[in-house]
Coordinates of C-alpha atoms in Angstrom, one line a residue:
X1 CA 66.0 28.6 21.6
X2 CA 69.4 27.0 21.8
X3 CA 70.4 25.9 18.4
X4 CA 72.6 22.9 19.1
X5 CA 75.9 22.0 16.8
X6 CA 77.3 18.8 17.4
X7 CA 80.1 16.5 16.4
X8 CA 81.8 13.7 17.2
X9 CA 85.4 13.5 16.1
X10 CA 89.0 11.9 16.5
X11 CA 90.9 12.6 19.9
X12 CA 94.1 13.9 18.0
X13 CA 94.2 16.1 14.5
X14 CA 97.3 15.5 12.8
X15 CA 98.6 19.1 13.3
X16 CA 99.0 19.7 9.2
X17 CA 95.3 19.0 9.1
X18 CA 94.4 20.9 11.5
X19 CA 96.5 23.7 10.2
X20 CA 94.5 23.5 6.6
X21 CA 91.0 23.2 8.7
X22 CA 92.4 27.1 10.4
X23 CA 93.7 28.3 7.4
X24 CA 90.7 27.8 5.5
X25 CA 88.8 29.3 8.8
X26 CA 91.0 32.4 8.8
X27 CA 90.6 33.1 5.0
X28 CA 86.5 33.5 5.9
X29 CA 87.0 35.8 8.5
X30 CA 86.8 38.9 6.9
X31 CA 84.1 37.4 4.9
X32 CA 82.0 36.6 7.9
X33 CA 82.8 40.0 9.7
X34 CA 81.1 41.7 6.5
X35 CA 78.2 39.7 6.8
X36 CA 78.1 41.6 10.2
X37 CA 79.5 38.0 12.1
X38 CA 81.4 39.5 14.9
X39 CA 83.7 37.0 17.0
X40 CA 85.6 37.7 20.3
X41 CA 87.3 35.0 22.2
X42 CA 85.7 33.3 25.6
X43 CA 82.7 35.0 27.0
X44 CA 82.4 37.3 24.6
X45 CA 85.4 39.0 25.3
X46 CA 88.8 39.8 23.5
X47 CA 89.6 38.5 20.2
X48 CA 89.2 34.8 19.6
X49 CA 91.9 32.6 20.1
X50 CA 93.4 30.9 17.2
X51 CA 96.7 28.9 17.2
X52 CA 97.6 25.6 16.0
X53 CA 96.9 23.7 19.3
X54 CA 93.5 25.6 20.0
X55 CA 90.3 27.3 18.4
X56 CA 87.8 28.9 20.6
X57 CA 85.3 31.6 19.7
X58 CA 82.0 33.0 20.7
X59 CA 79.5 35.6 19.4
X60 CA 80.2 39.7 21.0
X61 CA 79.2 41.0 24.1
X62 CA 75.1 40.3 24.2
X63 CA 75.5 38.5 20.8
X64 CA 77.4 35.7 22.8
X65 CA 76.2 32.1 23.9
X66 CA 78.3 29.2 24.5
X67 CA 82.2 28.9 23.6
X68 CA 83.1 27.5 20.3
X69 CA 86.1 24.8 21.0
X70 CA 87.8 22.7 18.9
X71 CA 91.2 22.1 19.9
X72 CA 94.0 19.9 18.0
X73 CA 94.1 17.2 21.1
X74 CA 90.9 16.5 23.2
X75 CA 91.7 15.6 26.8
X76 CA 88.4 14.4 27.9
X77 CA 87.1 12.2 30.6
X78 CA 84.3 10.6 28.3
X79 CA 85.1 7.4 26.5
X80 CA 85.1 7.3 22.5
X81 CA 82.0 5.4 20.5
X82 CA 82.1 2.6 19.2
X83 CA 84.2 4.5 16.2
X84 CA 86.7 5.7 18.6
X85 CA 85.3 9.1 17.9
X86 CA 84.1 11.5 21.0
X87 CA 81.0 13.6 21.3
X88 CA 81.3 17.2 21.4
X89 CA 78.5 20.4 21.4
X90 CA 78.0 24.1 21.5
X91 CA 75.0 25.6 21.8
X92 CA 74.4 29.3 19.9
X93 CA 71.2 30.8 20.5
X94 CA 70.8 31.5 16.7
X95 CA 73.2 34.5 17.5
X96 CA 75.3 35.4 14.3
X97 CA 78.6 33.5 15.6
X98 CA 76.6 30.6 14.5
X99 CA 77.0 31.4 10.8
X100 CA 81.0 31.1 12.2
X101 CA 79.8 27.3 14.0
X102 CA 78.2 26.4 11.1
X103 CA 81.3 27.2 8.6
X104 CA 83.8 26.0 10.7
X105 CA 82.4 23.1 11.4
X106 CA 81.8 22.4 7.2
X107 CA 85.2 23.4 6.7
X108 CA 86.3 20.6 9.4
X109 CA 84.1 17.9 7.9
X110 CA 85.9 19.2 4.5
X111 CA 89.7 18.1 5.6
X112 CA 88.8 15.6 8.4
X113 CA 86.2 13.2 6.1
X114 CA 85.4 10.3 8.1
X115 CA 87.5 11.8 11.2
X116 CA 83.9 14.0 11.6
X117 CA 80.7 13.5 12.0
X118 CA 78.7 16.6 12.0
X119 CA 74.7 17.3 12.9
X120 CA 73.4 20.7 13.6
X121 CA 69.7 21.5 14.7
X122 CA 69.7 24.7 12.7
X123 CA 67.2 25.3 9.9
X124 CA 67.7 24.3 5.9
X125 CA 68.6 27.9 5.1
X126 CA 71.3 28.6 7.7
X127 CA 72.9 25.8 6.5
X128 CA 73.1 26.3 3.1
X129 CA 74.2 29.9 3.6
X130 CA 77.2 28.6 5.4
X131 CA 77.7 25.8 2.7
X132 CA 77.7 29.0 0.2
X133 CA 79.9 30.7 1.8
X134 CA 82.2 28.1 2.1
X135 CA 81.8 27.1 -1.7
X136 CA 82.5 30.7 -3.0
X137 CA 85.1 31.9 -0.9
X138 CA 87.1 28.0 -0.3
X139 CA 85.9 26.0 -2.7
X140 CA 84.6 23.7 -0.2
X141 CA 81.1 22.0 -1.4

């Protein structure tokens, strides 16, 4: 089954924001990789790719699914809604990387606010283990 995450969100971050939305990212890292959450970069390869124009991420090796993208700037084809936000998705499988979607995307909603709008088809308990994480280790609720 292909657990769906998806979002729709401004065109452009304001790069201090989107800076806070990595930092807080990068500070569960190590928290993630201990809950056996391992990430590499596209296709399951390399490391994942973090810099402040670009995040992408996906699960290891067979443990990986779809990319995770969330870049600063989108440059789409697709029009906004009508609240000049644009649709986005990434599918997981239910691999572990998406305990990583899930946080991310909480962390996101966290510094963005109304800039986000978040819906994941995952079950009650995957979300609030994210949301946990997120609380104990950022603060974030």
């Amino acid at each position: 089954m292909g657990y769906t995450h998806f979002w729709y969100r401004v065109r452009e971050i304001e790069l201090d924001v989107y800076l806070k939305i990595l930092t807080d990212f990068k500070r569960l890292l190590p928290v993630l990789a201990a809950a056996g959450v391992r990430l590499a970069g596209p296709g399951g390869t390399g490391d994942p790719f973090i810099n402040e124009d670009n995040l992408l991420f996906n699960g290891v090796g067979a443990e990986r699914y779809e990319d995770f993208i969330f870049p600063r700037v989108l440059y789409l084809w697709n029009e906004p809604d009508e609240n000049d936000q644009y649709f986005q998705f990434c599918k997981t499988s239910s691999y572990p990387y998406d305990q990583a979607v899930i946080a991310f995307l909480l962390i996101a909603k966290h510094h963005l606010q109304q800039d986000i709008t978040v819906q994941c088809n995952v079950g009650a308990e995957k979300l609030e283990s994210a949301k946990k994480l997120c609380q104990t280790y950022l603060g974030i609720s």
